[in-house]
Each structure stands twice: as C-alpha cells, then as structure tokens.
mmCIF file of C-alpha atoms and ligand atoms in Angstrom:
data_model
loop_
_atom_site.group_PDB
_atom_site.id
_atom_site.type_symbol
_atom_site.label_atom_id
_atom_site.label_comp_id
_atom_site.label_asym_id
_atom_site.label_seq_id
_atom_site.Cartn_x
_atom_site.Cartn_y
_atom_site.Cartn_z
ATOM 1 C CA UNK A 9 14.465 -6.075 20.319
ATOM 2 C CA UNK A 10 11.064 -6.575 20.577
ATOM 3 C CA UNK A 11 9.625 -6.876 16.993
ATOM 4 C CA UNK A 12 5.738 -5.607 16.028
ATOM 5 C CA UNK A 13 3.999 -7.892 13.432
ATOM 6 C CA UNK A 14 3.024 -6.484 10.155
ATOM 7 C CA UNK A 15 -0.623 -7.723 8.677
ATOM 8 C CA UNK A 16 1.993 -10.275 6.585
ATOM 9 C CA UNK A 17 3.493 -11.230 9.769
ATOM 10 C CA UNK A 18 6.326 -10.606 8.694
ATOM 11 C CA UNK A 19 8.210 -8.880 11.815
ATOM 12 C CA UNK A 20 10.196 -6.009 12.143
ATOM 13 C CA UNK A 21 12.241 -4.154 15.098
ATOM 14 C CA UNK A 22 9.710 -1.097 17.477
ATOM 15 C CA UNK A 23 12.298 1.187 17.211
ATOM 16 C CA UNK A 24 13.877 2.428 12.693
ATOM 17 C CA UNK A 25 15.743 5.254 11.337
ATOM 18 C CA UNK A 26 14.332 7.805 9.729
ATOM 19 C CA UNK A 27 16.209 9.781 7.381
ATOM 20 C CA UNK A 28 14.210 13.175 6.448
ATOM 21 C CA UNK A 29 17.357 15.793 5.391
ATOM 22 C CA UNK A 30 19.665 12.566 5.338
ATOM 23 C CA UNK A 31 22.632 12.778 2.811
ATOM 24 C CA UNK A 32 21.220 16.228 1.481
ATOM 25 C CA UNK A 33 24.584 17.985 2.153
ATOM 26 C CA UNK A 34 28.160 16.664 1.148
ATOM 27 C CA UNK A 35 30.011 17.226 4.478
ATOM 28 C CA UNK A 36 27.996 16.044 7.250
ATOM 29 C CA UNK A 37 27.842 12.072 4.234
ATOM 30 C CA UNK A 38 30.296 10.748 5.801
ATOM 31 C CA UNK A 39 29.162 11.106 9.593
ATOM 32 C CA UNK A 40 25.569 10.257 8.420
ATOM 33 C CA UNK A 41 26.516 7.494 6.645
ATOM 34 C CA UNK A 42 28.353 6.116 9.585
ATOM 35 C CA UNK A 43 25.593 6.361 11.615
ATOM 36 C CA UNK A 44 22.899 5.013 9.916
ATOM 37 C CA UNK A 45 25.233 1.184 9.362
ATOM 38 C CA UNK A 46 25.640 1.646 13.303
ATOM 39 C CA UNK A 47 22.410 1.736 13.856
ATOM 40 C CA UNK A 48 21.483 -1.275 11.445
ATOM 41 C CA UNK A 49 24.999 -3.503 13.319
ATOM 42 C CA UNK A 50 22.957 -2.540 16.434
ATOM 43 C CA UNK A 51 19.235 -3.837 15.370
ATOM 44 C CA UNK A 52 16.907 -0.189 14.035
ATOM 45 C CA UNK A 53 17.421 -1.919 10.475
ATOM 46 C CA UNK A 54 14.110 -0.621 9.617
ATOM 47 C CA UNK A 55 14.679 2.634 7.283
ATOM 48 C CA UNK A 56 12.057 4.346 6.420
ATOM 49 C CA UNK A 57 12.871 7.012 3.178
ATOM 50 C CA UNK A 58 10.875 8.171 0.493
ATOM 51 C CA UNK A 59 10.691 10.147 -2.989
ATOM 52 C CA UNK A 60 10.069 13.537 -1.582
ATOM 53 C CA UNK A 61 13.834 13.782 0.307
ATOM 54 C CA UNK A 62 16.081 15.770 -1.399
ATOM 55 C CA UNK A 63 13.834 15.851 -4.180
ATOM 56 C CA UNK A 64 15.520 11.685 -4.485
ATOM 57 C CA UNK A 65 18.791 12.577 -3.333
ATOM 58 C CA UNK A 66 18.122 10.573 0.072
ATOM 59 C CA UNK A 67 17.201 8.057 -2.232
ATOM 60 C CA UNK A 68 20.816 7.651 -3.985
ATOM 61 C CA UNK A 69 22.484 8.604 -1.064
ATOM 62 C CA UNK A 70 21.224 5.351 0.562
ATOM 63 C CA UNK A 71 21.617 3.261 -2.341
ATOM 64 C CA UNK A 72 25.043 3.857 -2.312
ATOM 65 C CA UNK A 73 25.762 4.070 1.943
ATOM 66 C CA UNK A 74 23.696 0.466 2.316
ATOM 67 C CA UNK A 75 25.737 -1.462 0.393
ATOM 68 C CA UNK A 76 26.444 -5.388 1.248
ATOM 69 C CA UNK A 77 23.885 -4.160 4.160
ATOM 70 C CA UNK A 78 20.923 -4.364 2.286
ATOM 71 C CA UNK A 79 19.065 -7.691 2.943
ATOM 72 C CA UNK A 80 20.117 -7.035 6.138
ATOM 73 C CA UNK A 81 17.227 -3.935 6.145
ATOM 74 C CA UNK A 82 13.654 -3.597 5.959
ATOM 75 C CA UNK A 83 13.531 -0.599 3.454
ATOM 76 C CA UNK A 84 10.705 1.651 3.427
ATOM 77 C CA UNK A 85 9.714 4.072 1.122
ATOM 78 C CA UNK A 86 7.165 6.639 -0.038
ATOM 79 C CA UNK A 87 5.745 8.203 -2.963
ATOM 80 C CA UNK A 88 4.351 11.553 -3.696
ATOM 81 C CA UNK A 89 0.575 11.752 -3.692
ATOM 82 C CA UNK A 90 -0.087 12.963 -7.181
ATOM 83 C CA UNK A 91 2.145 10.574 -7.971
ATOM 84 C CA UNK A 92 -0.130 8.106 -6.965
ATOM 85 C CA UNK A 93 -2.395 7.247 -9.780
ATOM 86 C CA UNK A 94 -2.211 4.280 -12.342
ATOM 87 C CA UNK A 95 0.366 4.560 -15.145
ATOM 88 C CA UNK A 96 2.999 7.293 -12.731
ATOM 89 C CA UNK A 97 3.045 4.613 -9.329
ATOM 90 C CA UNK A 98 4.735 2.367 -11.641
ATOM 91 C CA UNK A 99 7.340 4.729 -12.645
ATOM 92 C CA UNK A 100 7.539 6.200 -10.117
ATOM 93 C CA UNK A 101 8.867 3.046 -8.399
ATOM 94 C CA UNK A 102 11.298 2.167 -10.205
ATOM 95 C CA UNK A 103 12.519 5.333 -9.493
ATOM 96 C CA UNK A 104 13.087 4.283 -6.388
ATOM 97 C CA UNK A 105 14.232 1.499 -5.953
ATOM 98 C CA UNK A 106 16.891 2.329 -8.944
ATOM 99 C CA UNK A 107 17.902 5.550 -6.757
ATOM 100 C CA UNK A 108 17.856 2.312 -4.101
ATOM 101 C CA UNK A 109 20.658 -0.019 -5.366
ATOM 102 C CA UNK A 110 17.522 -2.345 -5.114
ATOM 103 C CA UNK A 111 15.207 -4.207 -6.755
ATOM 104 C CA UNK A 112 12.185 -4.040 -4.012
ATOM 105 C CA UNK A 113 11.189 -2.264 -1.375
ATOM 106 C CA UNK A 114 9.264 -4.082 1.383
ATOM 107 C CA UNK A 115 7.275 -1.651 2.037
ATOM 108 C CA UNK A 116 5.553 1.547 0.247
ATOM 109 C CA UNK A 117 3.662 4.414 1.720
ATOM 110 C CA UNK A 118 1.229 6.310 -0.092
ATOM 111 C CA UNK A 119 2.925 10.237 2.051
ATOM 112 C CA UNK A 120 -0.416 11.976 2.605
ATOM 113 C CA UNK A 121 -3.483 11.840 0.326
ATOM 114 C CA UNK A 122 -3.762 13.893 -3.028
ATOM 115 C CA UNK A 123 -5.599 13.823 -5.430
ATOM 116 C CA UNK A 124 -5.999 10.291 -6.558
ATOM 117 C CA UNK A 125 -8.673 8.177 -5.427
ATOM 118 C CA UNK A 126 -7.752 5.333 -2.548
ATOM 119 C CA UNK A 127 -9.501 2.123 -4.495
ATOM 120 C CA UNK A 128 -6.282 3.521 -7.440
ATOM 121 C CA UNK A 129 -3.616 3.321 -5.824
ATOM 122 C CA UNK A 130 -4.538 0.049 -3.389
ATOM 123 C CA UNK A 131 -4.647 -0.880 -7.176
ATOM 124 C CA UNK A 132 -1.344 0.061 -7.587
ATOM 125 C CA UNK A 133 -0.013 -0.702 -4.939
ATOM 126 C CA UNK A 134 -1.001 -4.957 -5.415
ATOM 127 C CA UNK A 135 0.083 -4.862 -9.059
ATOM 128 C CA UNK A 136 3.558 -3.605 -7.680
ATOM 129 C CA UNK A 137 3.533 -5.972 -4.588
ATOM 130 C CA UNK A 138 2.483 -9.213 -7.171
ATOM 131 C CA UNK A 139 5.573 -8.111 -9.612
ATOM 132 C CA UNK A 140 7.650 -8.191 -6.544
ATOM 133 C CA UNK A 141 9.103 -4.621 -6.488
ATOM 134 C CA UNK A 142 7.124 -3.913 -3.120
ATOM 135 C CA UNK A 143 6.600 -6.951 -0.580
ATOM 136 C CA UNK A 144 4.276 -4.408 1.055
ATOM 137 C CA UNK A 145 2.610 -1.544 0.924
ATOM 138 C CA UNK A 146 0.715 1.364 3.169
ATOM 139 C CA UNK A 147 -0.253 4.674 3.694
ATOM 140 C CA UNK A 148 0.935 8.474 6.348
ATOM 141 C CA UNK A 149 -1.026 11.145 7.347
ATOM 142 C CA UNK A 150 -4.361 8.977 7.196
ATOM 143 C CA UNK A 151 -6.524 10.140 9.502
ATOM 144 C CA UNK A 152 -9.312 7.739 10.945
ATOM 145 C CA UNK A 153 -11.825 9.049 7.893
ATOM 146 C CA UNK A 154 -9.295 8.198 5.389
ATOM 147 C CA UNK A 155 -8.715 4.930 6.485
ATOM 148 C CA UNK A 156 -12.018 3.909 7.201
ATOM 149 C CA UNK A 157 -12.738 4.912 3.016
ATOM 150 C CA UNK A 158 -9.665 2.859 2.871
ATOM 151 C CA UNK A 159 -10.940 0.101 3.725
ATOM 152 C CA UNK A 160 -13.898 0.467 2.094
ATOM 153 C CA UNK A 161 -12.195 0.393 -0.793
ATOM 154 C CA UNK A 162 -10.389 -2.563 -1.215
ATOM 155 C CA UNK A 163 -6.897 -1.425 1.764
ATOM 156 C CA UNK A 164 -7.394 -4.033 3.757
ATOM 157 C CA UNK A 165 -3.602 -4.682 2.891
ATOM 158 C CA UNK A 166 -2.807 -1.878 4.424
ATOM 159 C CA UNK A 167 0.432 -2.848 6.381
ATOM 160 C CA UNK A 168 1.533 0.356 8.485
ATOM 161 C CA UNK A 169 -0.412 3.844 8.967
ATOM 162 C CA UNK A 170 2.436 5.884 9.653
ATOM 163 C CA UNK A 171 1.669 9.425 11.747
ATOM 164 C CA UNK A 172 3.001 12.136 13.584
ATOM 165 C CA UNK A 173 2.799 10.730 17.303
ATOM 166 C CA UNK A 174 4.923 11.518 20.011
ATOM 167 C CA UNK A 175 4.785 12.189 23.473
ATOM 168 C CA UNK A 176 3.673 16.397 23.178
ATOM 169 C CA UNK A 177 1.061 15.494 19.837
ATOM 170 C CA UNK A 178 -1.479 12.712 21.574
ATOM 171 C CA UNK A 179 -4.035 13.361 19.170
ATOM 172 C CA UNK A 180 -4.190 10.117 17.403
ATOM 173 C CA UNK A 181 -5.065 8.609 20.484
ATOM 174 C CA UNK A 182 -8.712 9.882 20.788
ATOM 175 C CA UNK A 183 -9.102 7.877 18.129
ATOM 176 C CA UNK A 184 -6.796 7.209 15.527
ATOM 177 C CA UNK A 185 -4.538 4.503 17.102
ATOM 178 C CA UNK A 186 -7.938 2.319 18.329
ATOM 179 C CA UNK A 187 -8.930 1.970 15.100
ATOM 180 C CA UNK A 188 -5.507 1.212 13.750
ATOM 181 C CA UNK A 189 -5.273 -2.003 16.338
ATOM 182 C CA UNK A 190 -8.747 -2.627 16.112
ATOM 183 C CA UNK A 191 -8.078 -3.459 12.131
ATOM 184 C CA UNK A 192 -4.625 -4.922 13.506
ATOM 185 C CA UNK A 193 -2.545 -2.130 11.964
ATOM 186 C CA UNK A 194 0.675 -1.144 13.669
ATOM 187 C CA UNK A 195 1.493 2.709 13.757
ATOM 188 C CA UNK A 196 4.532 4.180 12.632
ATOM 189 C CA UNK A 197 5.149 6.833 14.702
ATOM 190 C CA UNK A 198 7.191 9.781 12.570
ATOM 191 C CA UNK A 199 9.434 12.500 14.734
ATOM 192 C CA UNK A 200 8.895 10.930 17.448
ATOM 193 C CA UNK A 201 10.544 12.998 18.930
ATOM 194 C CA UNK A 202 9.677 16.086 18.399
ATOM 195 C CA UNK A 203 12.779 16.464 15.918
ATOM 196 C CA UNK A 204 14.995 17.324 18.352
ATOM 197 C CA UNK A 205 12.250 19.679 20.672
ATOM 198 C CA UNK A 206 11.517 18.442 22.915
ATOM 199 C CA UNK A 207 11.068 20.063 26.871
ATOM 200 C CA UNK A 208 14.391 20.662 28.568
ATOM 201 C CA UNK A 209 12.873 19.951 31.984
ATOM 202 C CA UNK A 210 9.785 18.706 33.227
ATOM 203 C CA UNK A 211 8.739 15.024 33.163
ATOM 204 C CA UNK A 212 10.850 13.846 30.795
ATOM 205 C CA UNK A 213 13.530 14.851 33.217
ATOM 206 C CA UNK A 214 11.940 13.060 36.225
ATOM 207 C CA UNK A 215 11.823 10.008 34.834
ATOM 208 C CA UNK A 216 14.893 9.824 32.967
ATOM 209 C CA UNK A 217 16.565 10.530 35.746
ATOM 210 C CA UNK A 218 15.090 7.596 37.747
ATOM 211 C CA UNK A 219 16.009 5.482 34.978
ATOM 212 C CA UNK A 220 19.765 7.048 34.296
ATOM 213 C CA UNK A 221 18.825 7.543 31.477
ATOM 214 C CA UNK A 222 18.315 10.593 28.691
ATOM 215 C CA UNK A 223 14.533 12.074 28.373
ATOM 216 C CA UNK A 224 14.836 11.366 24.486
ATOM 217 C CA UNK A 225 14.712 7.290 25.303
ATOM 218 C CA UNK A 226 12.157 8.334 27.283
ATOM 219 C CA UNK A 227 10.315 9.694 24.701
ATOM 220 C CA UNK A 228 10.813 6.907 22.195
ATOM 221 C CA UNK A 229 10.151 4.038 25.232
ATOM 222 C CA UNK A 230 6.681 6.061 25.998
ATOM 223 C CA UNK A 231 6.109 6.296 22.052
ATOM 224 C CA UNK A 232 6.742 2.051 21.547
ATOM 225 C CA UNK A 233 4.503 1.188 24.873
ATOM 226 C CA UNK A 234 1.567 -0.170 22.768
ATOM 227 C CA UNK A 235 2.890 -3.163 21.028
ATOM 228 C CA UNK A 236 1.372 -1.159 18.315
ATOM 229 C CA UNK A 237 3.000 1.315 17.369
ATOM 230 C CA UNK A 238 6.887 1.032 15.704
ATOM 231 C CA UNK A 239 8.858 4.281 16.231
ATOM 232 C CA UNK A 240 11.315 5.585 13.663
ATOM 233 C CA UNK A 241 13.596 8.771 15.098
ATOM 234 C CA UNK A 242 15.993 10.129 12.647
ATOM 235 C CA UNK A 243 19.700 10.192 14.388
ATOM 236 C CA UNK A 244 22.865 11.082 12.841
ATOM 237 C CA UNK A 245 24.771 11.363 15.914
ATOM 238 C CA UNK A 246 26.335 7.808 16.699
ATOM 239 C CA UNK A 247 25.356 8.401 20.903
ATOM 240 C CA UNK A 248 21.651 9.321 19.835
ATOM 241 C CA UNK A 249 21.875 5.833 17.092
ATOM 242 C CA UNK A 250 22.932 4.307 21.033
ATOM 243 C CA UNK A 251 20.876 5.362 23.295
ATOM 244 C CA UNK A 252 17.755 4.956 20.482
ATOM 245 C CA UNK A 253 18.756 1.199 20.435
ATOM 246 C CA UNK A 254 18.827 1.632 24.532
ATOM 247 C CA UNK A 255 14.794 2.891 24.109
ATOM 248 C CA UNK A 256 13.822 -0.073 22.875
ATOM 249 C CA UNK A 257 14.557 -2.093 25.899
ATOM 250 C CA UNK A 258 13.288 0.205 28.177
ATOM 251 C CA UNK A 259 9.955 -0.283 30.786
ATOM 252 C CA UNK A 260 8.157 2.650 31.649
ATOM 253 C CA UNK A 261 6.183 1.741 35.079
ATOM 254 C CA UNK A 262 2.536 2.964 35.730
ATOM 255 C CA UNK A 263 4.776 6.158 38.497
ATOM 256 C CA UNK A 264 6.749 7.051 34.955
ATOM 257 C CA UNK A 265 3.107 6.649 33.194
ATOM 258 C CA UNK A 266 1.222 8.793 34.961
ATOM 259 C CA UNK A 267 3.392 11.307 35.176
ATOM 260 C CA UNK A 268 3.745 12.090 31.524
ATOM 261 C CA UNK A 269 0.182 12.294 31.623
ATOM 262 C CA UNK A 270 0.137 15.078 33.830
ATOM 263 C CA UNK A 271 2.072 16.425 32.320
ATOM 264 C CA UNK A 272 1.339 16.272 28.547
ATOM 265 C CA UNK A 273 -2.517 15.163 28.988
ATOM 266 C CA UNK A 274 -4.000 12.204 26.494
ATOM 267 C CA UNK A 275 -6.664 14.410 23.832
ATOM 268 C CA UNK A 276 -10.259 14.279 25.934
ATOM 269 C CA UNK A 277 -11.821 15.328 22.107
ATOM 270 C CA UNK A 278 -11.290 14.031 18.408
ATOM 271 C CA UNK A 279 -8.097 16.861 17.286
ATOM 272 C CA UNK A 280 -7.929 16.456 13.072
ATOM 273 C CA UNK A 281 -4.145 14.307 12.246
ATOM 274 C CA UNK A 282 -1.233 17.131 12.664
ATOM 275 C CA UNK A 283 1.565 16.468 9.809
ATOM 276 C CA UNK A 284 4.612 18.436 9.617
HETATM 277 P P1 NAP B 24 12.825 13.188 14.933
HETATM 278 O O1 NAP B 24 13.172 11.906 14.503
HETATM 279 O O2 NAP B 24 11.685 13.034 15.861
HETATM 280 O O3 NAP B 24 13.994 13.917 15.365
HETATM 281 C C1 NAP B 24 15.464 14.002 14.967
HETATM 282 C C2 NAP B 24 16.101 15.109 15.541
HETATM 283 O O4 NAP B 24 16.397 14.555 16.777
HETATM 284 C C3 NAP B 24 17.525 15.013 15.078
HETATM 285 O O5 NAP B 24 17.641 16.678 15.251
HETATM 286 C C4 NAP B 24 17.864 14.377 15.724
HETATM 287 O O6 NAP B 24 19.464 14.588 16.628
HETATM 288 C C5 NAP B 24 17.350 14.263 17.305
HETATM 289 N N1 NAP B 24 17.187 13.115 18.372
HETATM 290 C C6 NAP B 24 17.669 11.802 17.612
HETATM 291 N N2 NAP B 24 17.440 11.026 18.707
HETATM 292 C C7 NAP B 24 17.899 11.257 19.878
HETATM 293 C C8 NAP B 24 18.801 11.194 21.220
HETATM 294 N N3 NAP B 24 18.765 10.556 21.473
HETATM 295 N N4 NAP B 24 18.988 12.753 22.208
HETATM 296 C C9 NAP B 24 18.797 13.386 21.678
HETATM 297 N N5 NAP B 24 18.769 14.125 19.908
HETATM 298 C C10 NAP B 24 18.400 13.092 19.228
HETATM 299 O O7 NAP B 24 12.652 13.857 13.683
HETATM 300 P P2 NAP B 24 12.082 13.762 12.041
HETATM 301 O O8 NAP B 24 13.356 13.097 11.442
HETATM 302 O O9 NAP B 24 10.721 14.679 11.343
HETATM 303 O O10 NAP B 24 10.774 12.349 12.128
HETATM 304 C C11 NAP B 24 11.926 10.831 11.933
HETATM 305 C C12 NAP B 24 11.504 10.892 10.887
HETATM 306 O O11 NAP B 24 10.908 10.447 9.957
HETATM 307 C C13 NAP B 24 12.276 10.718 9.625
HETATM 308 O O12 NAP B 24 13.798 10.953 9.560
HETATM 309 C C14 NAP B 24 11.386 10.390 8.423
HETATM 310 O O13 NAP B 24 11.885 9.265 7.957
HETATM 311 C C15 NAP B 24 9.917 10.049 8.912
HETATM 312 N N6 NAP B 24 8.309 11.232 9.117
HETATM 313 C C16 NAP B 24 7.687 11.235 8.300
HETATM 314 C C17 NAP B 24 6.510 12.174 7.398
HETATM 315 C C18 NAP B 24 5.995 11.667 6.882
HETATM 316 O O14 NAP B 24 4.980 12.679 6.448
HETATM 317 N N7 NAP B 24 5.362 10.716 6.643
HETATM 318 C C19 NAP B 24 7.262 13.776 8.815
HETATM 319 C C20 NAP B 24 8.441 14.018 8.727
HETATM 320 C C21 NAP B 24 9.548 12.376 9.431
HETATM 321 P P3 NAP B 24 20.718 14.606 15.539
HETATM 322 O O15 NAP B 24 20.672 13.854 14.534
HETATM 323 O O16 NAP B 24 21.869 15.043 15.884
HETATM 324 O O17 NAP B 24 21.120 12.602 15.592
#
C-alpha cells in the first residue's frame, strides 16, 4: 500500500483503522476484533485509539485483540488535554501502555487543545520519547494559528495533526492543509467517511459507478488523493475493512475530481476547524 512519510522518516500506510466506540459492547467485541485483525493482515496496520474511548475500554480491548500482532502495528493513542501537563502526561501514558499491553506507543497525540501551555506539552512529549515510551508525538484538532503557535513553542518535531476532514467537510483545505504541507507534517483525516453518513446519491455515486466501487471507497480515495494526507476510517464489518483497503489502490481521474468539486466545493474562505 502507498505509504506516507512522517517527519521522523518512518513510513506509515495511507489508510489505517480508527477505533472510536470499538470494544465497548461485549456483544460486538468478537466481530470488532475479527475486523481489526483482518485489516492488519491486509495492511491497514495503523491503528488509532485514545484514552478517552470507552474511558479506557477501547485501549484494553486493543491490548487483548492485538496480542501477537503488536509488532506489525503502528499504534497511535491520544491523551486528554487536561492530562497533557507536567507529571500527569507520564501517568496518562503509563496507563495507556498498561491497558494496551505494550511497552511503547508509535505515536502519542494531544487529543485537542486545552489548558496546558503548548510548550509544556512539547516538553512532556519529548521526555516520553527520550524514555522510549513513545516513538513520536503529534496533535489533534489544532487549527492553523494553533499549529503556528506550536511551531514557535518548540514543537517542530510534531508528527501529525489529526483533524476532521472528508468530502463534506473541506474547511481544512483553505489554509490548514497547505500550512501542514509546507511544514512537511502529514495530516491524519478522522471521520473520513463522515461517520458512515455520506450522502446516498450524487457525485460520489456517479464516480463510484464509473469505477465499479462504492461511494465510501471514492470518499476514501478522495481524502487521500494528496501525498500528505492519511485516513483512519473505522469499520467493524469485514466487508467494509476489505473495501477500505482496496480504496488505497483507487486512482481518481481529473474528471472524477471535477465532478466531486462541483458537488462539494472547496472552501473559498477561512472557517474555524470543526471537530467532533
Ligand atoms: P468514520 O470512520 O468516518 O465512519 C465510521 C462509520 O463508517 C462506521 O459506521 C462504519 O461502519 C462505516 N464505514 C466504514 N467504512 C465503510 C465502507 N467501506 N462502506 C460503508 N460504511 C463504512 O468515523 P469515525 O469513527 O468518527 O472516525 C474514524 C476514526 O477517527 C475514529 O474511529 C477515531 O479513531 C478517529 N477520530 C478521532 C477524533 C479526534 O478528535 N481526534 C474524532 C473522531 C474520530 P461499520 O463499523 O459497520 O463497518
């Protein structure tokens, strides 16, 4: 699968797997575990989670589910903003590592900006890196001005900004995605298929029909059309996991892109970064 290179030089797959609301309901856990494991075998080895998900339940579920697959996986977790300060960050990271049954995180993200000064968060993240508990750190839900402030606060090693971005939410294209690209920081698109609620008719379907794929696959190929954007769809149905993997091979033509632009126009002015 096509890879995206992080500032540290590490390559990660352009499509991964999200886990929000995964592992919380015992009746669904078997299917969710099978879907995640199938995705990893297919190459969707980037797994995104957070201490917030299920109040730790999702990380614990992943700890059980990944088992012997841990070495194959690029594991991402996120810290609550209120836990990102001196002292608490280390404890939050240790708790995530314990639940995930691993000694290291490949990437640790600030979930959204909160009360802790960015310079203090950076210092804490760098200390975790030096201690070998995380391989890289990044942020989530930071808009352009926040990212510029982060750079001034010593955050040049930031590996990604994970943001809400999909065909129906193109706001980040106005200035955030260009700024990230200039800084060689890949964006990680969350909710890349609008939480399973893409429009059921229109341009996505027209393009999908032309390629013999689903509208969801078109939406994923569209989000990852730039070499600087990674997508982390969540899918608990194996059929969806397979489709998402195949979307990484789908090449959209300029005709496809023009039709999508006509139906879902790019932003013509700055809007505040939306978050879920
Ligand atoms: P999403 O990935 O856009 O959508 C997930 C929904 O889409 C599920 O209902 C899934 O169905 C369905 N789906 C997935 N692939 C499909 C396909 N090929 N065809 C049809 N339906 C498909 O939404 P999300 O879970 O909100 O976002 C993805 C991940 O981003 C999260 O899981 C989480 O890891 C991360 N995230 C981060 C933040 C943040 O603040 N940093 C916020 C939100 C999300 P099934 O499950 O039934 O297969």
